[in-house]
């Protein structure tokens, strides 16, 4: 299992993966966050993402960039929540403190 699969598995466990709604020949155009995964972990990471949009300089810059591209705030917060799962996984794997400059 490679690094990408492990990161995706952690995001799946947190319930922050997109679910595509398709049936027969119908192809959905909107993706939604799945209902799978731990609801408690999802809520905690989502709340951290909302605060990160305001107080983390790098994620705030990313938020403003995506907002200027026309993305909706909830979509951007979902992307930031997924990024936070990657940051959390890296912290747990390396057993080091968070360094926002990396």
C-alpha atoms as one frame of an Amber mdcrd trajectory, in Angstrom:
protein
   0.000   0.000   0.000   1.565   3.273  -1.113   1.586   6.661   0.584  -1.338
   7.980  -1.481  -3.546   5.008  -0.639  -2.859   5.424   3.078  -3.715   9.146
   2.961  -6.910   8.360   1.074  -7.776   5.615   3.564  -7.411   8.069   6.455
  -9.658  10.575   4.658 -12.163   7.772   4.024 -12.086   6.834   7.704 -12.781
  10.457   8.599 -15.690  10.475   6.135 -14.247  13.305   4.056 -14.387  11.599
   0.684 -16.660  12.684  -2.135 -19.545  10.445  -3.081 -20.804  10.430  -6.646
 -24.499   9.850  -7.178 -25.123   7.860 -10.342 -27.850   5.486 -11.386 -28.178
   3.714 -14.706 -27.478   6.286 -17.404 -27.889   9.227 -15.014 -24.572  10.835
 -14.184 -24.637  13.227 -11.239 -22.882  16.543 -11.651 -22.609  17.436  -7.963
 -20.437  15.559  -5.517 -21.278  15.430  -1.840 -19.302  14.362   1.193 -20.143
  10.763   1.977 -22.027   9.702   5.082 -19.499   6.971   5.797 -16.752   7.232
   8.347 -16.623   8.409  11.909 -19.120  11.243  12.462 -17.198  12.465  15.516
 -13.878  12.627  13.675 -15.546  14.279  10.693 -17.117  16.948  12.892 -13.857
  17.642  14.740 -11.846  17.976  11.531 -14.563  20.082   9.901 -14.596  22.502
  12.843 -10.804  22.686  12.711 -11.033  23.434   8.979 -13.468  26.290   9.573
 -11.096  27.840  12.103  -8.074  27.179   9.892  -9.695  29.222   7.131  -9.477
  32.206   9.464  -6.321  31.714  11.521  -3.811  29.563   9.596  -1.997  31.909
   7.155  -1.333  29.278   4.458  -4.822  27.810   4.560  -6.346  31.289   4.718
  -4.423  32.201   1.555  -5.660  28.987  -0.107  -9.227  29.824   0.982  -9.038
  33.338  -0.492  -7.545  32.009  -3.742 -10.330  29.467  -4.209 -12.957  32.043
  -3.237 -11.672  34.374  -5.960 -11.908  31.464  -8.430 -15.634  31.289  -7.700
 -15.735  28.245  -5.433 -18.385  28.138  -2.723 -17.230  28.487   0.906 -18.491
  25.040   1.967 -16.645  23.394  -0.933 -13.430  25.157   0.060 -13.879  24.170
   3.702 -14.276  20.560   2.593 -11.014  20.768   0.652  -9.277  22.290   3.663
 -10.694  19.552   5.909  -9.226  16.954   3.565  -5.881  18.778   3.676  -6.049
  18.727   7.455  -6.437  14.935   7.389  -3.181  14.792   5.430  -1.473  17.082
   7.949  -2.813  15.051  10.893  -1.653  11.798   9.309   1.832  13.217   8.708
   2.068  14.396  12.324   1.000  10.983  13.628   3.327   9.101  11.295   6.467
  11.175  11.894   5.742  11.878  15.580   6.858  15.498  15.131   5.220  18.788
  15.996   3.312  20.704  13.338   5.532  23.030  11.316   3.482  25.338   9.071
   6.597  26.355   7.118   7.015  22.937   5.492
